[in-house]
Short mmCIF file of C-alpha atoms in Angstrom, two decimals:
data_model
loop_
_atom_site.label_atom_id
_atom_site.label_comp_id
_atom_site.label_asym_id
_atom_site.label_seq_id
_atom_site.Cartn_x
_atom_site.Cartn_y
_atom_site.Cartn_z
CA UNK A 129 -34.78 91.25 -66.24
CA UNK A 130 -37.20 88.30 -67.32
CA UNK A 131 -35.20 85.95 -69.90
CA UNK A 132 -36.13 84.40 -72.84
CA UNK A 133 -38.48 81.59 -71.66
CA UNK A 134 -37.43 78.27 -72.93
CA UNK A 135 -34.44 78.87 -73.99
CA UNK A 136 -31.63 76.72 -72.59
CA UNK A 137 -33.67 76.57 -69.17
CA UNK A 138 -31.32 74.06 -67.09
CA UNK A 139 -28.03 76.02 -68.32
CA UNK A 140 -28.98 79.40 -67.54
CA UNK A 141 -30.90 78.38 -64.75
CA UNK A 142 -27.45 76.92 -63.68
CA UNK A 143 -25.97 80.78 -64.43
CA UNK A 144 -28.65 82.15 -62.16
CA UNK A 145 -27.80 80.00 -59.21
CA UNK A 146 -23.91 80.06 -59.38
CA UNK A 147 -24.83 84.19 -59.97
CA UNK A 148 -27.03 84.47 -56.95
CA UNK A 149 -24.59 82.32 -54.58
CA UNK A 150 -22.01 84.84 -55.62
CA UNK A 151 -23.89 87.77 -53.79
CA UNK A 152 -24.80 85.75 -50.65
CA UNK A 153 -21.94 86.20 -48.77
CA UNK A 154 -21.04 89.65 -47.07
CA UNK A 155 -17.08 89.01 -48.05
CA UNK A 156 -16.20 87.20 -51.02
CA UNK A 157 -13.31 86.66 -49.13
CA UNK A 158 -14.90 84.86 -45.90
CA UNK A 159 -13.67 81.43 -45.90
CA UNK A 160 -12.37 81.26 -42.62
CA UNK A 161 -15.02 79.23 -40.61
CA UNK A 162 -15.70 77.49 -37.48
CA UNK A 163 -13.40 74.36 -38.79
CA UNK A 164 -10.60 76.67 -39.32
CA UNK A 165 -10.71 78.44 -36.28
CA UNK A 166 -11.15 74.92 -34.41
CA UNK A 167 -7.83 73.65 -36.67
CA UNK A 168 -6.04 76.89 -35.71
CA UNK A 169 -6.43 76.20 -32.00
CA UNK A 170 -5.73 72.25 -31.91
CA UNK A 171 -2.24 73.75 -34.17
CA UNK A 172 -1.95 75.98 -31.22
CA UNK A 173 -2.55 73.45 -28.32
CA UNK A 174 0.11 71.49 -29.96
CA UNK A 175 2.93 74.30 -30.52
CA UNK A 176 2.27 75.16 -26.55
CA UNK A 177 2.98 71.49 -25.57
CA UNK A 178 5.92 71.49 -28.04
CA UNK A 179 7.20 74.27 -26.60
CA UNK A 180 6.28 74.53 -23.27
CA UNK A 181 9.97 73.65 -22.27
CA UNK A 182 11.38 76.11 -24.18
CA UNK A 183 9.19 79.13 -22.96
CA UNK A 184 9.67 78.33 -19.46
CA UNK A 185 13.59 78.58 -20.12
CA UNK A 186 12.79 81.93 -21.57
CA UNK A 187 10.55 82.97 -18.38
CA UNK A 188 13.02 81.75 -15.92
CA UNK A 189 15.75 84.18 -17.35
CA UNK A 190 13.51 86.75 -16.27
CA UNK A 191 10.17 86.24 -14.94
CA UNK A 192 9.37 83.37 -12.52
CA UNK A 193 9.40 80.08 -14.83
CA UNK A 194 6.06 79.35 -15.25
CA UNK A 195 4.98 80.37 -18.64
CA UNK A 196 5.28 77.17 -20.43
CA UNK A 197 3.48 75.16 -17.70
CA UNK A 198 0.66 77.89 -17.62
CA UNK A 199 0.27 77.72 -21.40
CA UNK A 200 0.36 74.29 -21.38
CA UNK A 201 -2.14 73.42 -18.63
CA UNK A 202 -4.31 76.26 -20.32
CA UNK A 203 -4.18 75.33 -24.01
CA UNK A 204 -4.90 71.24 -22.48
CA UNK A 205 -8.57 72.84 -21.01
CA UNK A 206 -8.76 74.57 -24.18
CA UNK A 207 -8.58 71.50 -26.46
CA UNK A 208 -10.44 69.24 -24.22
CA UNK A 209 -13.01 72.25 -23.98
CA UNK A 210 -13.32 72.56 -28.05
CA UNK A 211 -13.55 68.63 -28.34
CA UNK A 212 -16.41 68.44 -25.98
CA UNK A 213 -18.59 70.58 -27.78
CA UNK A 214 -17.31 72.51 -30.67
CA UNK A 215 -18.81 75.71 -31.39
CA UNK A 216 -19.79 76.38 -34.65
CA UNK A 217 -18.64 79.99 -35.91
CA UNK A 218 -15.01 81.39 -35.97
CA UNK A 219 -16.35 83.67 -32.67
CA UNK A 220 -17.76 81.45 -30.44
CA UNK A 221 -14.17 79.55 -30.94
CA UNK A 222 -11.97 81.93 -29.99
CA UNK A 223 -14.53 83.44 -27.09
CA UNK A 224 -15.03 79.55 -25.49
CA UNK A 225 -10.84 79.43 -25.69
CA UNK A 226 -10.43 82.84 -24.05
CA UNK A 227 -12.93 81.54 -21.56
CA UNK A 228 -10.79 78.51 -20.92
CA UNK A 229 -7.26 80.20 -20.54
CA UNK A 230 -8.99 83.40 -17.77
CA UNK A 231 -10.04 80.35 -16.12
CA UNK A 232 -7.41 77.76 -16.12
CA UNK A 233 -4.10 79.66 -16.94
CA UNK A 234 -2.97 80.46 -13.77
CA UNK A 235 -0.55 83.54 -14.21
CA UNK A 236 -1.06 86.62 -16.40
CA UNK A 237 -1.08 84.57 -19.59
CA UNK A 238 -3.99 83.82 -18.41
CA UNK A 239 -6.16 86.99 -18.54
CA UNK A 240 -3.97 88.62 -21.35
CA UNK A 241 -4.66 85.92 -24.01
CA UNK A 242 -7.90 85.36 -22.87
CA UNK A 243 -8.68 89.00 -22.97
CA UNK A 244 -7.08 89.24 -26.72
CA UNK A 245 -9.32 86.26 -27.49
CA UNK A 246 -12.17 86.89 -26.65
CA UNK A 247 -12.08 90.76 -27.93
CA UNK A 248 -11.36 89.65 -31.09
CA UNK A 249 -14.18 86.51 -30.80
CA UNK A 250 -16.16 88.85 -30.32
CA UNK A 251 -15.27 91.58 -33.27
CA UNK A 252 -15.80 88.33 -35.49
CA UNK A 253 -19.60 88.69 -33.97
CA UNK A 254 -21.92 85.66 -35.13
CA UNK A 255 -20.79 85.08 -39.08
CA UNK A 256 -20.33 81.36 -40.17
CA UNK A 257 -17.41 82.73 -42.00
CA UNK A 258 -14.78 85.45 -41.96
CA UNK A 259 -12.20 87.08 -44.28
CA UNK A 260 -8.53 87.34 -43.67
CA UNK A 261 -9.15 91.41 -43.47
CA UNK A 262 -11.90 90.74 -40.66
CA UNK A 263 -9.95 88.63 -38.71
CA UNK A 264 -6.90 91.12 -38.90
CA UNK A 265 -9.46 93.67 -37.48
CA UNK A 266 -10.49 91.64 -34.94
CA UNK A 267 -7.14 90.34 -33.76
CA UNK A 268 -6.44 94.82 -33.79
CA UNK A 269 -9.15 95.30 -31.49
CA UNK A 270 -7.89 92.32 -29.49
CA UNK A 271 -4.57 93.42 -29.41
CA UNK A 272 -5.91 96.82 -28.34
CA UNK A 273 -8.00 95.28 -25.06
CA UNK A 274 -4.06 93.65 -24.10
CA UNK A 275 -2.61 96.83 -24.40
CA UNK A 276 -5.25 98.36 -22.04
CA UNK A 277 -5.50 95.78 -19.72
CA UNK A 278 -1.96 95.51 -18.93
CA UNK A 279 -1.05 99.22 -19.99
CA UNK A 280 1.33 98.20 -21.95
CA UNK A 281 2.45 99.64 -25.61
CA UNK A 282 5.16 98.43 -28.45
CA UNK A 283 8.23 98.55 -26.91
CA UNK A 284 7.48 97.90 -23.00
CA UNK A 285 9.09 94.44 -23.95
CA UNK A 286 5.76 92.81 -24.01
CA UNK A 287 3.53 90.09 -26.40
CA UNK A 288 2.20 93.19 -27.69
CA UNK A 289 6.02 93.89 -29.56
CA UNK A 290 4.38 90.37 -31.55
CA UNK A 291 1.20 90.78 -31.66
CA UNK A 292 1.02 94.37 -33.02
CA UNK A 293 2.86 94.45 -36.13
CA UNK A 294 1.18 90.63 -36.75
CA UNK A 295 -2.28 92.37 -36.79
CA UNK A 296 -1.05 95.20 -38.76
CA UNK A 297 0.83 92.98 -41.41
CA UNK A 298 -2.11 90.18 -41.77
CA UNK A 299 -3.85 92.80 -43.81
CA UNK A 300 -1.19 91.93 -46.06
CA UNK A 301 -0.84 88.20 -45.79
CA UNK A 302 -0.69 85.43 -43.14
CA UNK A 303 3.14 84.71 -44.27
CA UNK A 304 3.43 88.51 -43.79
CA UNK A 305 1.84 88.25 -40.28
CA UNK A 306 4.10 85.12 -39.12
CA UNK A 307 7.16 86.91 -40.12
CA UNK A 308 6.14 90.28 -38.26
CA UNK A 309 5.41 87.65 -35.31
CA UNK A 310 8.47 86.37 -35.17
CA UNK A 311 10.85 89.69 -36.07
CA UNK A 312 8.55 91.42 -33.31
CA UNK A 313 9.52 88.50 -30.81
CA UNK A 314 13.34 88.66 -31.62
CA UNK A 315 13.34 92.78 -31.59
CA UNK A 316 12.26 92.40 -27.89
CA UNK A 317 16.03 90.36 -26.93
CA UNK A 318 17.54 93.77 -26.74
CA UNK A 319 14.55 95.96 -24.84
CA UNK A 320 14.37 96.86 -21.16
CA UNK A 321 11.24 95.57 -19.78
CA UNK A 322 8.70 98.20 -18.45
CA UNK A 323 5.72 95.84 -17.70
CA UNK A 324 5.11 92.52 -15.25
CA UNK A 325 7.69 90.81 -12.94
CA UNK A 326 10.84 91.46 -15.34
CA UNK A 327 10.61 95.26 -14.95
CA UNK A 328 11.90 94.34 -11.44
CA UNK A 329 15.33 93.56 -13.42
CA UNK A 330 15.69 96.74 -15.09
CA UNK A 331 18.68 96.51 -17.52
CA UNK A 332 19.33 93.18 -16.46
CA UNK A 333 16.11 92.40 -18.36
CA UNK A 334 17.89 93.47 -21.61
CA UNK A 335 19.65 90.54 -23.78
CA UNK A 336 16.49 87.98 -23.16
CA UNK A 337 13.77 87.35 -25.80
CA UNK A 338 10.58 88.26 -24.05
CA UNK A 339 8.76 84.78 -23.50
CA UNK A 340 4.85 86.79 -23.84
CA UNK A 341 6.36 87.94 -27.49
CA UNK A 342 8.14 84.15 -27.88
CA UNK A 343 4.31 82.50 -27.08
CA UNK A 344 2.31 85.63 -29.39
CA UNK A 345 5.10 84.14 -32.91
CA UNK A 346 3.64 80.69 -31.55
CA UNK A 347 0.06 81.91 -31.90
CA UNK A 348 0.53 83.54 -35.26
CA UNK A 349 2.46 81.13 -36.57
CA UNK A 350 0.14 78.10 -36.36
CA UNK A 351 -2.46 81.14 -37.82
CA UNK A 352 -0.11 80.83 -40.75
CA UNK A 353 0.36 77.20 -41.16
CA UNK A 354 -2.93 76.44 -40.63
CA UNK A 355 -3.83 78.42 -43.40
CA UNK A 356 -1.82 77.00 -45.75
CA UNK B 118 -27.91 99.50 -0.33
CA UNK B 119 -28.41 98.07 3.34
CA UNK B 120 -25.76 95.08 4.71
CA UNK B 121 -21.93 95.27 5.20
CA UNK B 122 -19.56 95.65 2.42
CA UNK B 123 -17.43 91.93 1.65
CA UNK B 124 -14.25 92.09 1.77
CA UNK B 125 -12.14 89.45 -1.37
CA UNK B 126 -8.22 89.18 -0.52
CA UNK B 127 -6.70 87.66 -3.86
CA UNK B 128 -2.96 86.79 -3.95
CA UNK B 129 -0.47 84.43 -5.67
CA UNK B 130 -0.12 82.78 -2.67
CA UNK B 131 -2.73 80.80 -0.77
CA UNK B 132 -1.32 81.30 2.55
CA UNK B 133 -0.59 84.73 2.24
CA UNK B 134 -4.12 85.57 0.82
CA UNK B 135 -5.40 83.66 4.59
CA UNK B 136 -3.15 84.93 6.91
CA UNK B 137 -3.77 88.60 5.81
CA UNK B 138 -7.40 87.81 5.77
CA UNK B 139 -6.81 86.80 9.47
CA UNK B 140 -4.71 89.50 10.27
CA UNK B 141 -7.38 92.09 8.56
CA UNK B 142 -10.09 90.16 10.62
CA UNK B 143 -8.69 90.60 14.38
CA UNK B 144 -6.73 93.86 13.92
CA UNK B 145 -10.36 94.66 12.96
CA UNK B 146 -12.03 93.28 15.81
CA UNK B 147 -14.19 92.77 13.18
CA UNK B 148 -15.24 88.89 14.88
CA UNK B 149 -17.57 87.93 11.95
CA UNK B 150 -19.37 90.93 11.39
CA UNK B 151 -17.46 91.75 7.75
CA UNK B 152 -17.32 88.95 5.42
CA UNK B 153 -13.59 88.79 4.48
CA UNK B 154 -12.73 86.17 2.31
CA UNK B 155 -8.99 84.64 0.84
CA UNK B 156 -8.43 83.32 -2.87
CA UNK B 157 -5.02 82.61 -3.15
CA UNK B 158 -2.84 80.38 -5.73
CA UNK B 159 -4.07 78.43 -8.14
CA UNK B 160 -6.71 75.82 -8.00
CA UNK B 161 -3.98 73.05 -8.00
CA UNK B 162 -2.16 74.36 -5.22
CA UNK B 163 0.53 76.46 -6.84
CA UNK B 164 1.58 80.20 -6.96
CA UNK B 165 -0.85 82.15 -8.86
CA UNK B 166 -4.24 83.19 -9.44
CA UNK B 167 -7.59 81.25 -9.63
CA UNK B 168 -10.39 83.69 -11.47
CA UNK B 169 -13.04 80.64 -10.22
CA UNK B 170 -11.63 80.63 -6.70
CA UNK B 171 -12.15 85.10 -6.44
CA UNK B 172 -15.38 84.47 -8.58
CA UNK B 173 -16.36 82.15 -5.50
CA UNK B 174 -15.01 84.33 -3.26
CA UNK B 175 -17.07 87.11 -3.85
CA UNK B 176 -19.80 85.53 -4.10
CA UNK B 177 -19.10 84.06 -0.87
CA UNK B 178 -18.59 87.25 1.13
CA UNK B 179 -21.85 89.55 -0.82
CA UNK B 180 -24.23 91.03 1.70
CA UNK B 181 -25.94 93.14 -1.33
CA UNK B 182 -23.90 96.16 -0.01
CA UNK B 183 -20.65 95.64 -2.50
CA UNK B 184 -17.92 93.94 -2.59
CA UNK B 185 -14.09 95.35 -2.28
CA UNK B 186 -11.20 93.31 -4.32
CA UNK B 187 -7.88 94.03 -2.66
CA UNK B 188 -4.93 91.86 -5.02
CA UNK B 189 -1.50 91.81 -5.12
CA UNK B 190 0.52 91.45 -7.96
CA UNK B 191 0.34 90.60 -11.48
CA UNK B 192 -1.97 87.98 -12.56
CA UNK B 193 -4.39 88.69 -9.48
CA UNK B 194 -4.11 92.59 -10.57
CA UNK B 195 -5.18 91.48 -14.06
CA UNK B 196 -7.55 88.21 -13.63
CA UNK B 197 -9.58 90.53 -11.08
CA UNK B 198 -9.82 93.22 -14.25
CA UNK B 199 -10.72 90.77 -16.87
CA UNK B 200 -13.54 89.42 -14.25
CA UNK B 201 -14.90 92.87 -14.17
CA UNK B 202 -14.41 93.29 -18.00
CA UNK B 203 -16.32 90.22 -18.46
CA UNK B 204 -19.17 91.21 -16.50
CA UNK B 205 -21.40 89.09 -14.91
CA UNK B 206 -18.90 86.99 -13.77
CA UNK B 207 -18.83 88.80 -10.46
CA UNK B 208 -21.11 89.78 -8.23
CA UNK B 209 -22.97 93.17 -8.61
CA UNK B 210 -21.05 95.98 -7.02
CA UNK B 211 -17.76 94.87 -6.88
CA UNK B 212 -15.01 97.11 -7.23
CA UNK B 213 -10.98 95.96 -7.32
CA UNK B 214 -9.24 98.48 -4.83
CA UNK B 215 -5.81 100.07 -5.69
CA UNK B 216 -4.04 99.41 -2.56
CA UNK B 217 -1.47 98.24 -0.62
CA UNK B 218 -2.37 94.08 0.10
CA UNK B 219 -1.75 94.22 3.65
CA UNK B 220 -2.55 97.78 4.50
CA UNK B 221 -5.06 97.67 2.56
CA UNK B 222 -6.91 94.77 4.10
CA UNK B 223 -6.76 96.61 7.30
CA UNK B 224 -8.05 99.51 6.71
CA UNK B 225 -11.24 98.22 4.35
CA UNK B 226 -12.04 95.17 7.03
CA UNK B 227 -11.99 98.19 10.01
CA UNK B 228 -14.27 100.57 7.88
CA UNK B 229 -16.56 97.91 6.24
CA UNK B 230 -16.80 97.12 10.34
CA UNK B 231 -18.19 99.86 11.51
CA UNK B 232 -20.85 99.83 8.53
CA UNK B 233 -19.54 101.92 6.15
CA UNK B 234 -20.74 101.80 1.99
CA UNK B 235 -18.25 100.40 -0.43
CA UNK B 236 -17.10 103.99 -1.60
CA UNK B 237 -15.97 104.57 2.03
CA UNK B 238 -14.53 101.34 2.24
CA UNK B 239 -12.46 101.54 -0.74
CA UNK B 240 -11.45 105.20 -0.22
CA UNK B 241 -10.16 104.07 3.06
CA UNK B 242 -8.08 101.05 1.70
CA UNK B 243 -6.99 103.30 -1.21
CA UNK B 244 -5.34 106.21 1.82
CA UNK B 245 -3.36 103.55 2.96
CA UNK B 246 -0.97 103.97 -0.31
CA UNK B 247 -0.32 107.39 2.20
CA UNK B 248 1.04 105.84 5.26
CA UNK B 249 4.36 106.96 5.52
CA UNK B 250 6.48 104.19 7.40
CA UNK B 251 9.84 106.59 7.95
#
């Protein structure tokens, strides 16, 4: 619709821009961008290091005591990895740091997380920016690639008992998200494992917090305070 | 496709990966007629699995007739998948074989000896989950 010329050019010029700006993006709702993703990951990298002790406790109860070191030495490649050349959409972040763990990891962690990553890098395709709803789609479709990788589902005692409801519930809200992380990671204590090298135990597997699920709370949770 | 079918043994442990690659290799007969390679533990020595040290392993041991994956357990089982997920991480034509590590190994290095295509090969590695011990 052509305006009234000369009337209040520079203020309703100023209208038009912020208007047009406004209808650029795909998702009013995609701030989430390379930076983010990159903060996410160092947040990450740190948590693992934290808590690299504490996860191999939980892994020597009833795996083989390895988890935090893996994590550790894979989350170090990661962040030396991202610091050498950053990539520069939310994707390409999480794809180069699934990239890193497949490679470096060691033990299953390796392929599981890298495979989650880089499904979900991948869902996020090439934007500059993504929504909270897009990423909870991605990390779904991530989530699913675990699930068929390992062949695991909810309740096998696996990072998938984390991971799943986290995906579902960041639809809601990344507090929502941490706190499904985390109840998901304590509601494995009482399972039987059916997946990996604590199956072996049978019910002696039950009473331990499942150190896959205990790592998944870590991931989500730095999701959550990075957002913050 | 012409040339013999290689032959990746991928296990937590470095010297099991190379001893069953040896013991593969002259209950074969096989001399060094089927490339048969071992990628065991980790690159830093430990127990685990090494996706560059199987990616280098296959490559090491394709003729351009296909390449059989035998693994053992866990990581190896699921670093070989997300290779093959991946794609073009591994060579053309290579397939991870469900079967036994050891039995396994056998069988594929004897049939991949006398020439046989990677379906064969893998077929026979796969019948050794049928070799009743008792």
């Amino acid at each position: 619709m052509p305006g009234p010329a000369g009337d209040g050019g520079a203020a309703s010029a100023g209208r038009d821009d912020a208007h047009k700006g406004a209808d650029v993006p795909r998702d009013a709702d995609a701030v989430l961008d390379a930076e983010f993703f990159l903060r996410w990951m160092d947040a990450l990298a740190r948590a693992v290091d934290r808590e690299a002790a504490r996860l191999t406790e939980l892994d020597a109860a009833i795996g083989d005591a390895d988890h935090g070191a893996n994590m550790r030495r894979g989350f170090a490649a990661v962040t030396a990895a991202l610091g050498k050349d950053a990539p520069d959409t939310p994707g390409a972040v999480l794809m180069l740091t699934g990239r890193r763990l497949i490679s470096t990891v060691g033990g299953a962690s390796g392929p599981l997380y890298g495979t989650l990553l880089r499904r979900a890098g991948k869902a996020l395709g090439d934007e500059a920016a993504v929504s909270r709803a897009q990423l909870a789609e991605a990390l779904r479709a991530g989530t699913a690639a675990v699930a068929r990788l390992g062949g695991a589902k909810a309740g096998d005692k696996t990072m998938l008992d984390a991971l799943e409801p986290a995906a579902a519930a960041l639809e809601e809200s990344f507090a929502a998200a941490r706190q499904a992380a985390e109840d998901g990671a304590a509601a494995t204590v009482p399972m039987l494992a059916r997946k990996g090298r604590a199956s072996y135990l049978g019910e002696r597997s039950i009473g331990h917090r499942d150190p896959g699920a205990a790592s998944s709370a870590l991931l989500i949770g730095t999701l959550e305070e990075t957002a913050r | 496709m012409t040339g013999v079918v290689g032959i990746v043994l991928v296990s937590h442990s470095a010297q099991v990966a190379a001893s069953v690659a040896d013991l593969a290799r002259r209950l074969a007969g096989a001399g060094d007629g089927v490339p048969v390679a071992a990628a065991g533990g980790t690159a830093e020595g430990g127990l685990g699995t090494s996706a560059e040290r199987t990616v280098r392993a296959a490559h090491g041991v394709d003729r351009g007739a296909g390449v059989a994956v035998l693994v053992d357990i866990g990581s190896a089982v699921l670093t070989v998948k997300t290779l093959l997920a991946e794609g073009g991480e591994l060579p053309e034509g290579t397939r991870l074989v469900d079967a036994p590590f050891v039995e396994g190994a056998v069988a594929a290095v004897v049939t991949a000896a006398t020439g046989a295509d990677l379906d064969a090969v893998a077929a026979a590695a796969e019948e050794a989950y049928g070799y009743r011990k008792v």
